Amino acid sequence: MGKAKSAAARTRGAGAPAGAQGGRARPNPNPFEVKVNRQKFPVLGRKARHAVGQPGVSRARAVHKRTQTLLKEYKERDKSNVFTDKRFGEYSSTMSPEEKMMKRFALEQQRQHEKKSIYNLNEDEELTHYGQSLADIEKHNDIVDSDSDTEERGTLSAELTAAHFGGGGGLLHKKTPQQQGEEGEKPRSRRELIEELIAKSKQEKRERQAQREGALELTEKLDQDWKEIQTLLTHRTPNSENRDKKERPKPDAYDMMVRELGFEMKAQPSNRMKSEEELAKEEQERLQQLEAARLRRMRGEDEGSEARKPKHLSADDLNDGFVLDKDDRRLLSYTDGKMSIEEEQSREASDGESEEEQGEDLSEEDPENSSDPDGHSDLESDMDSEEDCGRPNGEPRQALGKGTTSIGHRAQEAARNQLPYTFAAPESYEELKSLLSGRTREEQLVVVERIQTCNHPSLAVGNKAKLEKLFGFLLEYIGDLATDDPPNLRVIDKLVVQLYNLCQMFPDSASDSIKFVLRDAMHEMEGAIEARGRAAFPGLDVLVYLKIAGMLFPTSDLWHPVVTPALVCMSQLLTKCPILSLQDVVKGLFVCCVFLDYVSLSRRFIPELVNFLLGILYIASPNKCGRGYTLVHPFRASGKNSELLVVSDKEDKATWQRRGLSLHWAYGLKAQNKTEANHTRLSCLAVCLALVKGCAQFYSSLPSFYAIVRPLRALLMEHLAGCSHPPELQELCQSALANLEEPEPRCRPLVCAKSKPEPLKLFTPRLVKVLEFGRKQGSSKEEQERRRLIHKHKREFKGAVREIRRDNQFLARMQLSETLERDAERKRKVKQLFNSLATQEGEWKALKRKKFKK
Amino acid sequence: MERDSGPEGVRRALGRLLEAVLASRGEANAVFDILAVLQSEDHEETQEAVRACSRLFGALLERGELFVGPLPSEDSVMAGSQGATRKYKVWMRHRYRSCLNRLQELLVHSSFEVKELALSTLMKFVQLEGAHPLEKPKWDGYYLFPRQLFKAVVEGLLSLEDDCSLLLARFREYLEHDDIRYHTMQAATDTVGRVTDRHPEVPLTFWNNAFTLLSSVSLPSQERGICSFYVKHGELPRTWKVVHLKEHRKAFQGMWLGFLKHKLPLSLCKKVLVVLHDSILPHLAQPSLMIDFLTRAYDVGGAISLLALNGLFILIHQHNLEYPDFYRKLYGLLDPSVFHVKYRARFFHLADLFLSSSHLPAYLVAAFAKRLSRLALTAPPEALLMVLPFICNLLRRHPACRVLVHRPLGSELDADPYDPEEEDPAKSQALESSLWELQALQRHYHPEVSQAASVINQALSVPEVSIAPLLELTAFDVFERDLKKKGQGSVPLEFIPAQGLLGRQDDFCAQHFTLS
């Protein structure tokens, strides 16, 4: 407390005069000024606030203040002219007097320095440096030379110093090997030596000059050569270049170049380039960090560190997407590295081509848009991989557009060239649709990509909002594509990459858009459920949205604003939508796959999924005995759909081959003939069995695994018992069953965690906060606050009234003193007059008397 | 008779005929013309004719120009030598009867307006006949309600073919009147009995109509409430049955028992059970008579058993019903579908009530807890959010069952000793088991569920968790709640870039689905 006070005093000391200082601030006030209010008796806990005071001092301070302010006003009350000080910074309190002086001086200099008249050309003086005109130096004709000169000029040569200042020994010692022979012949005098030195230095100087001239010549030659090469290099805009050349003299162009180079080099002392291994290592570290964050979120720990996660964009990202782009590129380059583990062969095959691609892209397009070509090369390499090294038979994605890709590659090139380079960002969904409709797949991709490029957030202010909207429109467009007849899934397949990129830029708005479409879907379902108690499976668009949501956001988080609602949505799909047709089965299985993919990392338990698979197995089972399992809601033990997947045709069974299910089935593709439908049924069953197997692997560590899969096991036994499936399916059944049959881990009885022993109840006194005296207690906080404010207001009001009264008193005093002064003056003058009159009178009388006397 | 085209012309023509008939008895034959229009195909004309009939016979009833007493056959009276007035009255009474017959036919007309008009006209006649009875009272103050006419109306309402729900909704207005209600109950009992006697296979529409009518009858709760009568009377004799609530209750009970003793279709059974505890049981004179119906429903299984539980509970709770093996049956009701049916909330509310007694044996409560947690392995998240606290509440109420989650000295077991197939909770060996299912649910994909399941990791807190707000929880609520929940900071993103719609190669989607 005391320290703070004294510090305050010190800071205040400079401004105000010592007389006006508060007495409290001074360490030992004048004891005659101190007035002590004596306490009659001490009261415990009472703070005596006004025990000691210095009324005289404070009164003096008040009077001083009034004379400075009030009195001034009073005196100037009838004056209308104002005095303003126009000196620089006179009224600014932030500048120190020294600064003010400096500025004023600078301004004055400037004023003097300015040209008196613009027509007087000879006025400005030439500045020199070491006797050379600075204007010459600025032309940089002899940078090399001046540099070397300064170097040498800075330190005198060793010989010179030795000669002049006689640094003897060392020099002689150094010389000996060279001049041993000469010295042996005739010892030279000191004078000779010096002359020799002078001659030597002169010669050196000449040599240097010659060298310099040579260098100059060389540079000029180089300059010319460079010009030639440059025109070759930048043949794209030769016109402008030529024009430039004509307008400007040669050295200017060179100068410019040199300066530019110089600036660049000087501006960024960059780090050493990192080697491949280092980059890879860094990436790996970054990935490990991300993975650690993901695991943390999966376990639902430590929410605080979660916020740091998306910062992998950049530490000081302005959220304009600029830095992110760079990061994105690195991310992809990393992916290349990692992908080499996963799909090595394809990567190798495609690398050359994709790089070529990139080069071309870069020369064509904005250099800023570096992420897109990258993303593209990725895609293309995907396609190429399929093209180049055909997958082994039975690979699920084998059917992925084999014929079209080789043409597609070229078509994309064509699309790139045909389309305009700039697109305005669409303001509404209709605009986007009109932009994209009627174009081929490749063209659509290029259009979306270019929209992104042209409206990159770093280019203009409103672009961020535009791209955020674009995400929503694209989502809507994808929904439309998915509900088209037939669904245009290939375009969606490509657009997903764009969505991912946009989502990385704007996570919040992207999550909002996804939430919006999910809510829409759920609303629709909820309405149907309210009305009819059940809902039909939604269109393919909802399924696609669910899948996309899983790709944009981490699905393993314990809680995630998008993923958790999506999970609930899928659970609804699996529990509320009855299976009425083959199409529903395919949709349901797709949802199952998505669901299982969602939890593939976290291995979380999904009861609905097990139920649904049980139901599918049931409707595929030809001979049901219904022992050991119970079907739940969307499935019924009997009814017209209870044998939906049963295939009884022997021939169809024989000809069936296991293949990936086409998503077009989910749309409602009509089977051409019965065989095809039967094959699809068997494929569905195969998918279902594979999912059962996946579930078994995921959940085998759950404590009641045996109870969970009991119904599945019972049904699989039934399937096997019939022996009516094709051999491949039988095998699949067997392996799934084997997974389910895994020996049950020993059941360990549950034990609660030990809780802390509850402390004994102690009779500690209840502590109540004692409020200050003189305050009302027990009222609510608002009430107290109000009362406090009222009190404060009252006090302030009183203070203000007192101040006004004192002001008035002061003014009255002043007026009185003025009047008194005036009166005194008058009296004085009257007296004077009387005096003079009296003197006159006296003189006159004396004169008279004299006359009379005479 | 000249006939203008259009309903306007018909109206005017009918008006003229009506005035003529009412003015002089000589013009009485014009009644035939009016009745002829009643047969018209045109809806408008029929309506006009119904209105004309209503005015005509209404006026005749008020004037007393219809024959009073048992109606002799028309021919004998015409041939006989009685006075002309009597002949006229008998003749007019016959026309009145044929008019009533036609109106009853119109109750199942295709147009709703006609039906409604016919109904209101018939009810007007009921009122007028009540005030000016067409029968001679047997003694002074004898209460004469036109039972025959009213029964015919009710019979018309309970059509075998048509769905009369709209008309019944209209009829509901008349049921406000106590006398109408009383007689409706009697007539309905009668009609249901007759129809079921006559037809071996009663159509569903009849049951639906009957249920609509029956369920729209609601008795007042107090005797004083009986004071509004449709048929106005000067004095109210104490002997009159309609004024006593007891009689009403008797009739009500007779009606429902008569209705429920038949084998109802299941959908209707559900409907009855839904309203049973609320609007039927409290008004019965002897509620325990419902036991037959409820027992039968309880034995059906599935949703109907769940619903019957409510009625049974009231009987057990308020009327001292002894029900053998109640808890065993309740235990049997627990199957995976309880989490998916519409009446989940009601069922668990009741189950909570039944299991709230602290005098239940530990083995029983343990069996319920184990069974429920076993079933929870198939439940959707919204049900799990309710049933997990439910199970925990069971464990809280019965400290003896805490061994299910806390058995520090237990030895390792080879398999779960609980037998899910056993129907008797006493033999299910639930007490020797542990709730490993809840441990599995701690890995549920929904964070709230896994949180709710994780409660058992700690010693259970003493106060019970109220499950009332959780009973009505739907998946949509859960979804909305998740959507509205705000995470702190920005949304976490996937760091592995997307490559295509089907995702990475090792994903299930990519393995099993193709785009083309």
Short mmCIF file of C-alpha atoms in Angstrom, two decimals, chain A residues 290-291 297 303 306 309-310 339 379 391 396 399 489-490 492-493 496-497 500 503-504 507-508 511 515 518-519 522-523 526 544 547 551-554 557-560 564-565 567-568 571-572 576 590 593-597 603-608 611 630 632-633 658 660-664 687 690-691 701-704 707-708 710 746-753, chain B residues 335-337 340 374 376-382 384 403-408 410-416 420-421 434-437 439-441 443-447 450 456-460 474-476 478-480 482-516:
data_model
loop_
_atom_site.label_atom_id
_atom_site.label_comp_id
_atom_site.label_asym_id
_atom_site.label_seq_id
_atom_site.Cartn_x
_atom_site.Cartn_y
_atom_site.Cartn_z
CA LEU A 290 -3.57 -35.45 -35.34
CA GLU A 291 -4.05 -39.10 -34.59
CA ARG A 297 -11.66 -37.09 -28.83
CA GLU A 303 -12.07 -31.00 -24.35
CA GLU A 306 -9.74 -30.21 -28.95
CA LYS A 309 -6.92 -29.55 -33.54
CA PRO A 310 -8.13 -27.72 -36.63
CA MET A 339 -0.46 -43.80 -50.36
CA LEU A 379 -8.03 -38.45 -58.97
CA ARG A 391 -7.11 -55.35 -60.56
CA PRO A 396 -14.97 -54.75 -55.79
CA ALA A 399 -16.24 -52.36 -62.56
CA LEU A 489 -23.07 -41.25 -59.04
CA ARG A 490 -19.83 -40.78 -60.93
CA ILE A 492 -20.81 -37.22 -57.09
CA ASP A 493 -17.78 -39.42 -56.74
CA VAL A 496 -16.77 -35.31 -53.04
CA VAL A 497 -13.15 -34.25 -53.34
CA TYR A 500 -13.69 -32.12 -48.84
CA CYS A 503 -14.96 -28.30 -45.88
CA GLN A 504 -11.34 -27.99 -44.87
CA PRO A 507 -15.57 -26.29 -41.25
CA ASP A 508 -18.31 -24.39 -39.46
CA SER A 511 -21.09 -28.60 -40.75
CA LYS A 515 -26.74 -30.61 -40.39
CA LEU A 518 -29.82 -34.21 -42.20
CA ARG A 519 -32.48 -32.32 -40.32
CA MET A 522 -35.22 -36.53 -40.35
CA HIS A 523 -38.13 -34.11 -40.46
CA GLU A 526 -40.62 -37.97 -38.47
CA VAL A 544 -25.15 -40.22 -49.95
CA LYS A 547 -21.72 -41.23 -46.37
CA MET A 551 -15.84 -38.60 -44.95
CA LEU A 552 -15.69 -34.92 -44.06
CA PHE A 553 -15.68 -35.28 -40.31
CA PRO A 554 -13.90 -37.62 -37.95
CA ASP A 557 -15.14 -38.78 -31.85
CA LEU A 558 -17.08 -39.49 -28.71
CA TRP A 559 -19.27 -36.56 -29.52
CA HIS A 560 -19.22 -34.59 -32.73
CA THR A 564 -23.55 -37.85 -33.68
CA PRO A 565 -26.80 -36.65 -35.31
CA LEU A 567 -25.51 -41.73 -36.27
CA VAL A 568 -28.94 -41.17 -34.75
CA SER A 571 -30.23 -45.68 -36.36
CA GLN A 572 -33.65 -44.33 -37.28
CA LYS A 576 -38.16 -47.35 -38.41
CA PHE A 590 -25.68 -49.58 -47.66
CA CYS A 593 -21.95 -50.40 -44.38
CA VAL A 594 -21.82 -46.67 -43.73
CA PHE A 595 -22.72 -47.24 -40.10
CA LEU A 596 -19.99 -49.80 -39.67
CA ASP A 597 -17.50 -47.55 -41.43
CA ARG A 603 -15.32 -50.03 -32.47
CA ARG A 604 -18.46 -48.76 -30.87
CA PHE A 605 -21.43 -51.01 -30.41
CA ILE A 606 -24.52 -50.57 -32.62
CA PRO A 607 -27.50 -52.65 -31.50
CA GLU A 608 -29.61 -51.59 -34.48
CA ASN A 611 -30.88 -56.34 -35.38
CA THR A 630 -36.50 -62.87 -31.89
CA VAL A 632 -37.35 -56.75 -33.77
CA HIS A 633 -39.31 -53.94 -35.13
CA ARG A 658 -19.84 -62.70 -56.03
CA GLY A 660 -20.04 -55.67 -55.53
CA LEU A 661 -23.62 -54.50 -55.26
CA SER A 662 -24.43 -51.62 -57.55
CA LEU A 663 -25.77 -48.53 -55.86
CA HIS A 664 -28.17 -48.19 -58.76
CA VAL A 687 -22.84 -58.47 -48.23
CA ALA A 690 -19.60 -60.08 -44.75
CA LEU A 691 -21.06 -57.43 -42.47
CA SER A 701 -13.98 -57.89 -27.23
CA LEU A 702 -17.30 -56.73 -25.80
CA PRO A 703 -18.13 -58.27 -22.45
CA SER A 704 -21.42 -59.81 -23.49
CA ALA A 707 -25.36 -62.69 -25.76
CA ILE A 708 -25.24 -60.13 -28.53
CA ARG A 710 -26.62 -65.44 -30.02
CA ARG A 746 -14.26 -65.82 -19.03
CA CYS A 747 -16.89 -63.75 -17.33
CA ARG A 748 -15.46 -61.73 -14.54
CA PRO A 749 -18.07 -60.42 -12.12
CA LEU A 750 -18.51 -56.69 -12.19
CA VAL A 751 -17.00 -54.64 -9.47
CA CYS A 752 -17.65 -50.99 -8.86
CA ALA A 753 -14.79 -48.63 -8.56
CA ASP B 335 -39.24 -59.28 -25.26
CA PRO B 336 -37.23 -57.18 -27.72
CA SER B 337 -40.34 -55.62 -29.17
CA HIS B 340 -40.16 -50.63 -30.44
CA ARG B 374 -30.31 -58.29 -22.00
CA ALA B 376 -31.27 -53.42 -24.04
CA LEU B 377 -28.70 -55.00 -26.32
CA THR B 378 -31.26 -54.68 -29.11
CA ALA B 379 -32.79 -51.34 -28.20
CA PRO B 380 -32.53 -48.06 -30.10
CA PRO B 381 -30.79 -45.15 -28.34
CA GLU B 382 -33.93 -43.32 -27.26
CA LEU B 384 -31.74 -47.05 -23.98
CA VAL B 403 -24.43 -57.78 -6.48
CA LEU B 404 -25.38 -57.57 -10.13
CA VAL B 405 -22.97 -54.71 -10.56
CA HIS B 406 -20.71 -55.19 -7.59
CA ARG B 407 -19.48 -58.62 -6.63
CA PRO B 408 -16.03 -58.11 -5.25
CA GLY B 410 -17.01 -63.51 -6.97
CA SER B 411 -14.95 -66.00 -8.87
CA GLU B 412 -14.55 -66.02 -12.61
CA LEU B 413 -17.22 -67.88 -14.51
CA ASP B 414 -17.15 -69.81 -17.74
CA ALA B 415 -20.43 -68.51 -19.00
CA ASP B 416 -23.25 -66.25 -18.00
CA PRO B 420 -32.77 -66.18 -20.96
CA GLU B 421 -35.11 -68.94 -22.06
CA SER B 434 -23.70 -59.72 -13.49
CA LEU B 435 -24.89 -56.99 -15.80
CA TRP B 436 -22.20 -57.42 -18.43
CA GLU B 437 -24.68 -56.07 -20.94
CA GLN B 439 -20.68 -52.93 -19.59
CA ALA B 440 -21.05 -53.66 -23.29
CA LEU B 441 -23.34 -50.68 -23.69
CA ARG B 443 -19.21 -48.84 -25.77
CA HIS B 444 -22.43 -47.73 -27.43
CA TYR B 445 -22.01 -45.32 -30.30
CA HIS B 446 -24.20 -42.63 -28.75
CA PRO B 447 -22.30 -40.65 -26.13
CA SER B 450 -22.53 -44.80 -22.99
CA ILE B 456 -22.54 -48.62 -12.82
CA ASN B 457 -18.80 -48.16 -12.77
CA GLN B 458 -19.17 -46.14 -9.61
CA ALA B 459 -21.15 -46.98 -6.53
CA LEU B 460 -24.73 -46.03 -7.29
CA THR B 474 -38.25 -40.11 -29.21
CA ALA B 475 -35.35 -40.56 -31.55
CA PHE B 476 -36.27 -37.29 -33.14
CA VAL B 478 -32.47 -37.10 -29.35
CA PHE B 479 -31.53 -36.03 -32.84
CA GLU B 480 -32.66 -32.45 -32.31
CA ASP B 482 -27.66 -33.43 -30.63
CA LEU B 483 -28.06 -30.92 -33.41
CA LYS B 484 -28.59 -28.03 -31.05
CA LYS B 485 -25.73 -28.92 -28.78
CA LYS B 486 -22.86 -26.59 -29.40
CA GLY B 487 -19.35 -27.85 -29.25
CA GLN B 488 -16.66 -25.59 -27.95
CA GLY B 489 -14.26 -24.34 -30.53
CA SER B 490 -14.60 -25.11 -34.17
CA VAL B 491 -15.72 -28.34 -35.69
CA PRO B 492 -13.04 -31.03 -35.80
CA LEU B 493 -12.25 -32.21 -39.30
CA GLU B 494 -11.19 -35.46 -40.87
CA PHE B 495 -7.56 -35.22 -41.78
CA ILE B 496 -7.42 -38.05 -44.27
CA PRO B 497 -8.55 -36.51 -47.55
CA ALA B 498 -11.58 -37.93 -49.30
CA GLN B 499 -11.02 -39.65 -52.58
CA GLY B 500 -14.42 -40.67 -53.77
CA LEU B 501 -17.94 -41.38 -52.73
CA LEU B 502 -17.27 -44.87 -51.48
CA GLY B 503 -14.34 -43.86 -49.36
CA ARG B 504 -11.08 -45.67 -48.83
CA GLN B 505 -10.48 -49.11 -50.11
CA ASP B 506 -10.68 -50.89 -46.81
CA ASP B 507 -14.04 -49.35 -46.05
CA PHE B 508 -17.01 -51.64 -46.07
CA CYS B 509 -18.78 -49.44 -48.59
CA ALA B 510 -15.99 -49.67 -51.08
CA GLN B 511 -15.71 -53.37 -50.59
CA HIS B 512 -19.31 -54.21 -51.15
CA PHE B 513 -20.74 -51.53 -53.38
CA THR B 514 -19.97 -50.19 -56.81
CA LEU B 515 -21.11 -46.98 -58.40
CA SER B 516 -22.31 -48.38 -61.67
#
